[in-house]
Coordinates of C-alpha atoms and ligand atoms in Angstrom, one line a residue:
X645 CA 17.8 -20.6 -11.4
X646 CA 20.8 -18.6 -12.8
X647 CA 20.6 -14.8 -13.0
X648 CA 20.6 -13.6 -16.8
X649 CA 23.4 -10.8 -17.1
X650 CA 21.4 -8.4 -19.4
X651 CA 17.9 -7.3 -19.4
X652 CA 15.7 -4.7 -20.6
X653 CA 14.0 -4.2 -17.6
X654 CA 15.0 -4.6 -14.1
X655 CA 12.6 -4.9 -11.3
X656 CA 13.7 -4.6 -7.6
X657 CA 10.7 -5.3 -5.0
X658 CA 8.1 -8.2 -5.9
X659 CA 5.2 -6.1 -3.7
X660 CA 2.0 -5.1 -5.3
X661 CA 4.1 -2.0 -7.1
X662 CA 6.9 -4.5 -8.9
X663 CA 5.0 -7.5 -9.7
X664 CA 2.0 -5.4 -11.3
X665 CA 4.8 -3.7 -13.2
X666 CA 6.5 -7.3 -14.2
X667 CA 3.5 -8.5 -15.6
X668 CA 2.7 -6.0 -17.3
X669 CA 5.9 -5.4 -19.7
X670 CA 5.8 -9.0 -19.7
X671 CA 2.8 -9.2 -21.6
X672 CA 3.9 -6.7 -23.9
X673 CA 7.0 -8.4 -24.9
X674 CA 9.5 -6.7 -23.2
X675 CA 12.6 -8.6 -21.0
X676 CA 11.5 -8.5 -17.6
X677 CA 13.7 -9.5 -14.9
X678 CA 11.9 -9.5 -11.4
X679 CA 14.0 -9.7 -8.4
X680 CA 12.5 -10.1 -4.4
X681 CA 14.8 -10.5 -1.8
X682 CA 12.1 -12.4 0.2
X683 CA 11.6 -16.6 -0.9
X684 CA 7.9 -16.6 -0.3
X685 CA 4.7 -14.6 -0.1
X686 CA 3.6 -14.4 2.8
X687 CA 3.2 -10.9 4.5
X688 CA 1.2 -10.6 7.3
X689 CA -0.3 -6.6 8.8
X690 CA -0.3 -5.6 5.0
X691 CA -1.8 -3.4 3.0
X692 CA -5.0 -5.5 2.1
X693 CA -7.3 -3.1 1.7
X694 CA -7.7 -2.0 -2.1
X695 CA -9.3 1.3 -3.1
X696 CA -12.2 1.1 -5.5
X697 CA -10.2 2.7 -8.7
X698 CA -8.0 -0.2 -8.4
X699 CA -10.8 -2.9 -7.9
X700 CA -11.9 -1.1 -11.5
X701 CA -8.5 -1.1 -13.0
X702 CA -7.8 -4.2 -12.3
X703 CA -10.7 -5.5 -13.7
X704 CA -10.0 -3.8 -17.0
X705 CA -7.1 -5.5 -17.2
X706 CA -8.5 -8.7 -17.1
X707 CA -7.9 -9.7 -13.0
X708 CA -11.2 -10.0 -12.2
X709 CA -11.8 -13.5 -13.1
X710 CA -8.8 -14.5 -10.8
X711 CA -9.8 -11.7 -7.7
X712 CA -13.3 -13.6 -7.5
X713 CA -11.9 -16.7 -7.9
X714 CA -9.5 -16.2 -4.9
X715 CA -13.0 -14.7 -2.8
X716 CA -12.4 -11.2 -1.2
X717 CA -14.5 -8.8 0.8
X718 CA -16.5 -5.9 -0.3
X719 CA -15.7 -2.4 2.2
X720 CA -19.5 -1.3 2.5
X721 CA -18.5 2.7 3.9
X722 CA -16.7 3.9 6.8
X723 CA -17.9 5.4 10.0
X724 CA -15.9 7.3 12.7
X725 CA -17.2 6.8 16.6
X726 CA -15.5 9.6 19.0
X727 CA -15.7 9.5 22.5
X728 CA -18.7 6.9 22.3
X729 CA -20.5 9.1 19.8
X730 CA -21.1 8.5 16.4
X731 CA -20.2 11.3 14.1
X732 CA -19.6 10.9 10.7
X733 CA -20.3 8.1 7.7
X734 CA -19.8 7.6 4.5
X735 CA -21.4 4.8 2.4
X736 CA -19.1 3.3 -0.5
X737 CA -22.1 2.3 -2.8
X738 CA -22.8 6.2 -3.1
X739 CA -19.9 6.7 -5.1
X740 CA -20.7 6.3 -9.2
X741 CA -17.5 4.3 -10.1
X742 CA -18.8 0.9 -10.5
X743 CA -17.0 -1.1 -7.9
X744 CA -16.7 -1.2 -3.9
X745 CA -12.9 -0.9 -2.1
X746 CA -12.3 -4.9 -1.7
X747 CA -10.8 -6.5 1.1
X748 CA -7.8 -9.4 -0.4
X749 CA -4.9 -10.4 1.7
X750 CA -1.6 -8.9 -0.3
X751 CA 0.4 -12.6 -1.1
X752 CA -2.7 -13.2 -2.7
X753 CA -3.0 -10.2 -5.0
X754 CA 1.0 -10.8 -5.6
X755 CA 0.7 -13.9 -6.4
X756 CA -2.3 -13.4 -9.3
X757 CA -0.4 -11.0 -11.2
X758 CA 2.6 -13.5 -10.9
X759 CA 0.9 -16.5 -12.1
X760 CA -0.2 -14.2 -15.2
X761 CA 3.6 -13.5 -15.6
X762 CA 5.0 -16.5 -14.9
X763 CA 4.8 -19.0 -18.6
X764 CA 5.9 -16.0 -20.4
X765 CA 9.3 -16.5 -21.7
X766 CA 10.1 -13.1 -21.8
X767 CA 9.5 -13.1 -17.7
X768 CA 11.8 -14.2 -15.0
X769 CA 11.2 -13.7 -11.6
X770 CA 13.7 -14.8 -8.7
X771 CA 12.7 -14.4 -4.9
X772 CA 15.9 -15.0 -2.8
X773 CA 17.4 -12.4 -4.5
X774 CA 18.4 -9.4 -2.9
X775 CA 19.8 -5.8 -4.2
X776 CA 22.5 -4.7 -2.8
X777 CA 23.9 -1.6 -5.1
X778 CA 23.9 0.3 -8.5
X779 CA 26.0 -0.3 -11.6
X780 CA 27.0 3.2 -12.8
X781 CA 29.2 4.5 -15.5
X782 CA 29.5 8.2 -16.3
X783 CA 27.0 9.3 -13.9
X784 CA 24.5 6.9 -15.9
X785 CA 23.1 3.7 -13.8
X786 CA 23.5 0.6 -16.0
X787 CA 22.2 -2.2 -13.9
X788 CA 22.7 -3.4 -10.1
X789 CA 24.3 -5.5 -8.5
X790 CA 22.0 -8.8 -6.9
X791 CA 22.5 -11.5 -4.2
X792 CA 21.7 -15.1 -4.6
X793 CA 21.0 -17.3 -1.9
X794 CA 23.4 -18.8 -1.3
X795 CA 25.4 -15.3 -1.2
X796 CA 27.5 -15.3 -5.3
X797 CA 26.8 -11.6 -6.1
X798 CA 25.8 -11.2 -9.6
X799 CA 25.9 -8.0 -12.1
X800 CA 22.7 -7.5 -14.0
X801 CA 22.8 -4.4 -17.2
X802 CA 19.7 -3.2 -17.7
X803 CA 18.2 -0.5 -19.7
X804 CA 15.7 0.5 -16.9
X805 CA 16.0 -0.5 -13.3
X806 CA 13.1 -0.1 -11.5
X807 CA 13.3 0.7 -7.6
X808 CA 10.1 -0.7 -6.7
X809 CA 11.4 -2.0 -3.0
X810 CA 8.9 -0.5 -0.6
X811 CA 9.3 1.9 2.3
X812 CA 12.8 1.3 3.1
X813 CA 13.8 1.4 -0.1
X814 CA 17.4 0.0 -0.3
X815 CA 17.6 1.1 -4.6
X816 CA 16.5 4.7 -3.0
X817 CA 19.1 5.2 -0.4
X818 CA 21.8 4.1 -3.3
X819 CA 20.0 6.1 -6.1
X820 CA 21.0 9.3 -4.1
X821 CA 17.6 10.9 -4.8
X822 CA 16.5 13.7 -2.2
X823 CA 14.1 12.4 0.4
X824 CA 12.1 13.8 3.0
X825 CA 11.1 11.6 5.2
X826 CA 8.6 12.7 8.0
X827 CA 7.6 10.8 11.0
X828 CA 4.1 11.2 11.7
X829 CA 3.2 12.2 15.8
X830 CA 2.3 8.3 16.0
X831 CA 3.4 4.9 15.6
X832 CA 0.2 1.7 15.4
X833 CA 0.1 -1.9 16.6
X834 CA -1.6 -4.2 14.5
X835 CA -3.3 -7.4 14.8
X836 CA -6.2 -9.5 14.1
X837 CA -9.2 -10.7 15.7
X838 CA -12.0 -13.2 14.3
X839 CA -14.7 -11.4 12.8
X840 CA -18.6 -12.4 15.2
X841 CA -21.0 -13.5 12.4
X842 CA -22.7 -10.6 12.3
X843 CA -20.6 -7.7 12.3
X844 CA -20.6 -6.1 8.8
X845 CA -18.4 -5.1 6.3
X846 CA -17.7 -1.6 7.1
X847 CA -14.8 0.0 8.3
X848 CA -14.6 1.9 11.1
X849 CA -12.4 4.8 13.2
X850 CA -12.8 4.3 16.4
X851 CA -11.3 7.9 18.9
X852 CA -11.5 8.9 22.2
X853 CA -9.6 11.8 22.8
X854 CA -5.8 10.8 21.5
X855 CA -6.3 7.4 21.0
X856 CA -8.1 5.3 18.3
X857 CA -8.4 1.9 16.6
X858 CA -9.0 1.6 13.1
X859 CA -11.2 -1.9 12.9
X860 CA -11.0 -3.1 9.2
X861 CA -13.5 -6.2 8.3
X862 CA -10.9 -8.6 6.3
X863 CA -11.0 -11.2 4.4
X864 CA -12.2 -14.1 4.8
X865 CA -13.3 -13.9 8.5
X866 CA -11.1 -11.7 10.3
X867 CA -11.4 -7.9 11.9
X868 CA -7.9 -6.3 11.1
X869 CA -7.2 -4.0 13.5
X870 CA -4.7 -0.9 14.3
X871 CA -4.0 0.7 17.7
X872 CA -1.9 4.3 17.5
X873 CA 0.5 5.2 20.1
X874 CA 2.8 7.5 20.7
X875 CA 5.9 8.0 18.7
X876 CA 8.4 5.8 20.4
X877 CA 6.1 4.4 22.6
X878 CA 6.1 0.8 21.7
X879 CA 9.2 0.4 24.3
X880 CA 6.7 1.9 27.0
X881 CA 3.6 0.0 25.9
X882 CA 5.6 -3.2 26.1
X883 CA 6.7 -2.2 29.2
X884 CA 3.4 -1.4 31.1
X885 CA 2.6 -4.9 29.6
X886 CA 0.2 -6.8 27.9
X887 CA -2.7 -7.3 29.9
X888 CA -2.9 -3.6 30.1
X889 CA -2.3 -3.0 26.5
X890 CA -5.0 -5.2 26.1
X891 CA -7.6 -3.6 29.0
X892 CA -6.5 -0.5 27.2
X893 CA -8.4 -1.9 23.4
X894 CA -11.4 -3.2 25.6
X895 CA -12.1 0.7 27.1
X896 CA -11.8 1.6 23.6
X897 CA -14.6 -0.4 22.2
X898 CA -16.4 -2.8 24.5
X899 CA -17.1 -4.9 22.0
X900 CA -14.0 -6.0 21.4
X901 CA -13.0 -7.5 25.2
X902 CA -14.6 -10.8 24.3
X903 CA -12.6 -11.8 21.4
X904 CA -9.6 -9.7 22.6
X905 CA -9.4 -12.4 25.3
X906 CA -10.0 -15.2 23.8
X907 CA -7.1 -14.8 20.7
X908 CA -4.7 -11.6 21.4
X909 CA -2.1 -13.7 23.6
X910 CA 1.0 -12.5 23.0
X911 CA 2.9 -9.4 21.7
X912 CA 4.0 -12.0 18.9
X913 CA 0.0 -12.3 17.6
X914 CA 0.9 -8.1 16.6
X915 CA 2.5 -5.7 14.3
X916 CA 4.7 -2.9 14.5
X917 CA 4.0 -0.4 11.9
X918 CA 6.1 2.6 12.1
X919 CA 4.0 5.6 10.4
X920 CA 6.4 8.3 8.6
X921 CA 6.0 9.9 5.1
X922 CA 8.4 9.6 2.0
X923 CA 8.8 13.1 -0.2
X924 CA 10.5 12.9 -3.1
X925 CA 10.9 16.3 -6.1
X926 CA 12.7 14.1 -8.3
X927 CA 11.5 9.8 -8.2
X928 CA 14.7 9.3 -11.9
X929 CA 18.0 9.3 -13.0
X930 CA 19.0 8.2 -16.0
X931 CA 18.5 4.5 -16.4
X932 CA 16.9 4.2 -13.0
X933 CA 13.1 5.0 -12.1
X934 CA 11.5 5.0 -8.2
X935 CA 7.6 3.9 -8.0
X936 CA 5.3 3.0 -5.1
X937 CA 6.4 3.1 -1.9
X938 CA 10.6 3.5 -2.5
X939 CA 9.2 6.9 -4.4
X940 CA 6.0 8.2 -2.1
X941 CA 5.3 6.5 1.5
X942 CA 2.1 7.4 2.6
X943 CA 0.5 6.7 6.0
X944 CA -2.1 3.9 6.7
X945 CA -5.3 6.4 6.4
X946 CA -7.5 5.4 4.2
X947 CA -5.8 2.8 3.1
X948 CA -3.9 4.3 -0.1
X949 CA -0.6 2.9 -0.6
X950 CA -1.5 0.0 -2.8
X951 CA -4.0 2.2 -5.0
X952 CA -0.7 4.5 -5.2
X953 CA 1.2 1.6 -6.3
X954 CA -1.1 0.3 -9.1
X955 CA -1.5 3.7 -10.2
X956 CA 1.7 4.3 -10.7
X957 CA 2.1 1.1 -12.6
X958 CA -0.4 1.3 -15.0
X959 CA 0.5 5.2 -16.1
X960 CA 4.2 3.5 -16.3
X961 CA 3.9 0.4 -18.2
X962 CA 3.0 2.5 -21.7
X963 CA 5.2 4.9 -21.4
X964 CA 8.2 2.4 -20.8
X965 CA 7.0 0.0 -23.4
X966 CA 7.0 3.0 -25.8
X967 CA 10.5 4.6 -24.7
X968 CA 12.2 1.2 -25.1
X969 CA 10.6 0.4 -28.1
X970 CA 12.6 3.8 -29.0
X971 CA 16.7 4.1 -29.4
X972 CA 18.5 0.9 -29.8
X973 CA 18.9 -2.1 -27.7
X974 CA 21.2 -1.4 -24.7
X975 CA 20.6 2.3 -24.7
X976 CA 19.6 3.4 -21.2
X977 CA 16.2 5.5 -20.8
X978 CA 17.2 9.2 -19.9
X979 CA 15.1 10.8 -16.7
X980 CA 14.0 13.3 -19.1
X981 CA 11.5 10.5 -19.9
X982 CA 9.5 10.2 -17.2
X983 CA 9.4 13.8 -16.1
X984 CA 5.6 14.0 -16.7
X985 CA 4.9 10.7 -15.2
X986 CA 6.5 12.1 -12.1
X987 CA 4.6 15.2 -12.1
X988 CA 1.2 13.4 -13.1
X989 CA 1.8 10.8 -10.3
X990 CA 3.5 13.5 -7.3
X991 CA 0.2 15.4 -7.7
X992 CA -2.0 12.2 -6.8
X993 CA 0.2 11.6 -4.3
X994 CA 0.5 15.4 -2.6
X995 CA -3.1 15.4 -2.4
X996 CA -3.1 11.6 -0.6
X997 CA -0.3 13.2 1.8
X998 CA -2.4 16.3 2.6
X999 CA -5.6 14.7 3.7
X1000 CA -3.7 12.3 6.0
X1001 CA -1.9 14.9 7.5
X1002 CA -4.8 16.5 8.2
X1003 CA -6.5 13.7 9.5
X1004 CA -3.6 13.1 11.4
X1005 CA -3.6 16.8 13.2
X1006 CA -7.2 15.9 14.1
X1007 CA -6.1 12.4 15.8
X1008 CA -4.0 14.2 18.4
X1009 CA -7.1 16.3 20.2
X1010 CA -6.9 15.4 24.1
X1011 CA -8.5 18.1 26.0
X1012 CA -11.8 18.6 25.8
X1013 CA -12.5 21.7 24.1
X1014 CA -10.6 20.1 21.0
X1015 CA -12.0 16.9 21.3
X1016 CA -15.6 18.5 21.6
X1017 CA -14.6 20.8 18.6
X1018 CA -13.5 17.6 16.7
X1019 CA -17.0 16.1 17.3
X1020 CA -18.5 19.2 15.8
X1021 CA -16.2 19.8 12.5
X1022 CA -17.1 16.1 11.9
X1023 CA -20.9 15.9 12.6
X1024 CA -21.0 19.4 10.5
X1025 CA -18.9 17.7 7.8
X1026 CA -21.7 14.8 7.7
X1027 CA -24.5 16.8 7.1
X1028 CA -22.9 18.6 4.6
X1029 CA -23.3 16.7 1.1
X1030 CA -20.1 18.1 -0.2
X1031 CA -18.7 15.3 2.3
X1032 CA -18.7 12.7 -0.8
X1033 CA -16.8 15.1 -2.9
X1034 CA -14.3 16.0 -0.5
X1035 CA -14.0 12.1 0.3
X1036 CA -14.5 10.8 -3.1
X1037 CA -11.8 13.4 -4.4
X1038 CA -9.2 11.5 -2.0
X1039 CA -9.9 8.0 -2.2
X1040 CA -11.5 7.7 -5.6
X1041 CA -9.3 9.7 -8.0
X1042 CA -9.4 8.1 -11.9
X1043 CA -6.6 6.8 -13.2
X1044 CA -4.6 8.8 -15.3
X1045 CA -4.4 6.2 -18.0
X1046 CA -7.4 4.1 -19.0
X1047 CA -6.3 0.4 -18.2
X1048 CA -7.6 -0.5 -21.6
X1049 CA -5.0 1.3 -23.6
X1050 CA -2.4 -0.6 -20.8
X1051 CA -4.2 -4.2 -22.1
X1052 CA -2.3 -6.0 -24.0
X1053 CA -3.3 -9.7 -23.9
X1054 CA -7.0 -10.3 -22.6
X1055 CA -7.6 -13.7 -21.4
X1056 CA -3.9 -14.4 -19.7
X1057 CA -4.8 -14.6 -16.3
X1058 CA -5.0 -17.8 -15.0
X1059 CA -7.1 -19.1 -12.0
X1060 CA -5.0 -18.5 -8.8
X1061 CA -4.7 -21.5 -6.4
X1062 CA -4.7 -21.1 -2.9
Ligands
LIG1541 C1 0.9 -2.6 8.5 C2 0.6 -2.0 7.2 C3 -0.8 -1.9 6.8 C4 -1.1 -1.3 5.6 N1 -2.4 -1.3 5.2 C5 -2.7 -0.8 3.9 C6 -4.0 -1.0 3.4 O1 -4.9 -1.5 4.0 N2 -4.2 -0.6 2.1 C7 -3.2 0.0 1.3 O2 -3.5 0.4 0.2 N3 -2.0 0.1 1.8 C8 -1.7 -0.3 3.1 N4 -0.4 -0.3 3.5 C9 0.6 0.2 2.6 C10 0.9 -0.8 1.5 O3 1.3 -2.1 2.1 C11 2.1 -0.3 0.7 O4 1.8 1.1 0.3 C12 2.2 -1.1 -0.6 O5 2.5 -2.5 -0.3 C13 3.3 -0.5 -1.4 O6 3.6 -1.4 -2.5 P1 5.1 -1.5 -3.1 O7 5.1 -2.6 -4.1 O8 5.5 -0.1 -3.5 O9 6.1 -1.9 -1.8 P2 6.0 -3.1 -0.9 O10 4.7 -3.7 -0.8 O11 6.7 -2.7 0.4 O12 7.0 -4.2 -1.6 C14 8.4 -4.0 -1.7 C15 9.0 -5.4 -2.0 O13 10.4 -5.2 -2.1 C16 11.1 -6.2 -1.5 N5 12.5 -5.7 -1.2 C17 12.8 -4.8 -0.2 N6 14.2 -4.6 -0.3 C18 14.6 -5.4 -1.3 C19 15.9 -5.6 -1.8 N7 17.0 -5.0 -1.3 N8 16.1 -6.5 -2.8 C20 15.0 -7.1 -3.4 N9 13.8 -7.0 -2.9 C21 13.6 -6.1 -1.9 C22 10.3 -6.5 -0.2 O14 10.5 -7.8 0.3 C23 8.9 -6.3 -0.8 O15 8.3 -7.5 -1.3 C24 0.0 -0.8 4.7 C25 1.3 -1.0 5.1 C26 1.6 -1.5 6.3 C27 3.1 -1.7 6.6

């Protein structure tokens, strides 16, 4: 397919933040080019975990139809298990918001609000299709500059470009935004495991002393898992080697050596996360806009990034829609325009950012007076009722835009084939 030269809109980064976005200017009407540098799906050790607000949202918006027809999993609570000892729970059903987190792998969830994008001729998406800079004049961005394929580098104008490329964000880096970027104390392995028949669908944390797994029932029948280490010590782990790592996720939950020998055989059956933080004061210039996680990179805990990413989307789509709908064609959209959306959605996110790092702090106890003080903040923590508040303020925030008003064509989702 050949790349149009002008647009209204152009989206970098097909990931949950950039697709959502397509589809939903799309429907609206408005010129939606949507570029992805990678030619498929598929994403494995992703975020596929999706907060409760978002299961609601989404449904609002008319994606329910298609999440049930794909299947997911319901997240029935958390619990968090230190040094063999339970100590703290929380039970999703609890919260009054009408819907449990949900469980969907992330090509899947792409791929439905891409299907509802796809027939509508105002809609073009291109995977193979990589940024590689911005088209500026004045100070003013007017477009970017995109590879193909088979490597013809093509100029696309746009009114709005939209940096939606993820953690590493390439738009970012050329947008010369501010960004403080904060490695975390740790670094996690991931990997997956089938899930025994009767295991349940919660989540759970899993410490003793400095180390932990996060084990993350997943859909359909698998147990997602992460394993922290040490900044930088991924050379070291690999190094000691893998039987050891593996001995290592046996001692920290028994019930895991089984399976652990049966299917982890490899470092190839893992993922490398590296876990840092993305600040940013200002996420616009004029005629370019930063959302999900090119604006805000949050840390695994919890499992907020996607919820981030729809959120930002849906307060977005409306306020675009309406600003193009304003000045003539070709006019770029000033940064003045999206100076509340960037407060609105930096608040969100500075509260996300605060719990993790606090959760984080907590992670790093090894002796045993902090690890036995640990045990006792948490197991006070769980008695306490204000627990769901303190939780619920964190995972469950409400959007800050009812999904309704962001509704534009009801029944345009189609049935997503696997
Ligand atoms: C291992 C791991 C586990 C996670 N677990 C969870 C979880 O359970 N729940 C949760 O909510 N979050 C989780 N997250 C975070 C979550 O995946 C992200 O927050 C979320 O995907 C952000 O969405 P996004 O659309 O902003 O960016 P991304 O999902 O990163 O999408 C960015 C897209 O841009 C494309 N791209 C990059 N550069 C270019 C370029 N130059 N040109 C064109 N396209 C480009 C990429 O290929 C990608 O498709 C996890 C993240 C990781 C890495």
């Amino acid at each position: 397919m050949t790349i149009p030269t002008a647009t209204d809109v152009l989206v970098v980064g097909g990931g949950p933040a950039g697709s959502l976005l397509g589809c939903l200017l799309a429907r609206r009407g408005i010129e939606v080019l949507l570029v992805e540098k990678q030619t498929h799906l598929d994403r494995d050790f992703r975020g596929e975990t999706l907060a409760a607000p978002s299961v609601v949202t989404l449904r609002k918006l008319g994606f329910g139809p298609a999440l049930r027809a794909h299947g997911y999993l319901e997240t029935s609570g958390v619990t968090m298990r230190m040094e063999g000892r339970q100590v703290f729970g929380v039970d999703y059903s609890r919260f009054p918001i009408g819907a449990l987190p949900i469980d969907i792998p992330q090509p899947a969830l792409i791929g439905i609000f891409n299907d509802a994008a796809r027939n509508l001729p105002n809609f073009t998406y291109l995977g193979g299709t990589t940024f590689t800079r911005l088209v500026e004049s004045d100070g003013v961005v007017r477009g970017a500059a995109l590879r193909q394929k088979d490597g013809a580098v093509v100029e696309v104008r746009a009114r709005i470009v939209i940096g939606a490329d993820g953690r590493f964000s390439k738009v970012r880096r050329a947008s010369g935004l501010a960004a403080d970027i904060q490695p975390m104390a740790r670094d996690f392995l991931s990997f997956k495991l089938p899930r025994p028949p009767k295991w349940g669908n919660g989540a759970e944390l899993i410490v003793d002393r400095d180390k932990h797994l996060v084990v993350l029932p997943t859909f359909p029948d698998w147990l997602r898992i992460g394993h922290n280490m040490p900044k930088g010590g991924y050379g070291e782990l690999r190094k000691n080697g893998f039987d050891v790592f593996k001995a290592g996720i046996s001692r920290l939950d028994a019930r895991l050596a089984p399976l652990v020998d049966a299917h982890l055989r490899s470092w190839d059956d893992t993922g490398f996360l590296e876990i840092f933080t993305a600040e940013m004061p200002q996420w616009a210039r004029d005629g370019l806009l930063l959302i999900g996680d090119a604006s805000h990179t949050a840390t695994p805990i919890l499992g907020q990034g996607v919820n981030l990413a729809i959120q930002d989307t849906v307060c977005l789509a409306p306020l675009l829609a309406a600003r193009l709908a304003q000045g003539s064609p070709g006019d770029v959209i000033p940064a003045t325009a999206f100076t509340d959306f960037v407060a609105t959605r930096h608040a969100h996110k500075s509260l996300v950012t605060r719990f993790q790092r606090m959760q984080e702090k907590s992670l790093t106890a090894r002796t045993p007076a902090a690890t036995a003080l640990r045990r006792a903040r948490f197991r006070l923590l769980d008695r306490l009722p204000l627990k769901y508040r303190v939780f619920g303020k964190v995972i469950n925030m409400p959007h800050a835009v009812d999904p309704v008003d962001v509704r534009t064509t009801p029944t345009d989702v189609p049935t997503p084939t696997r």
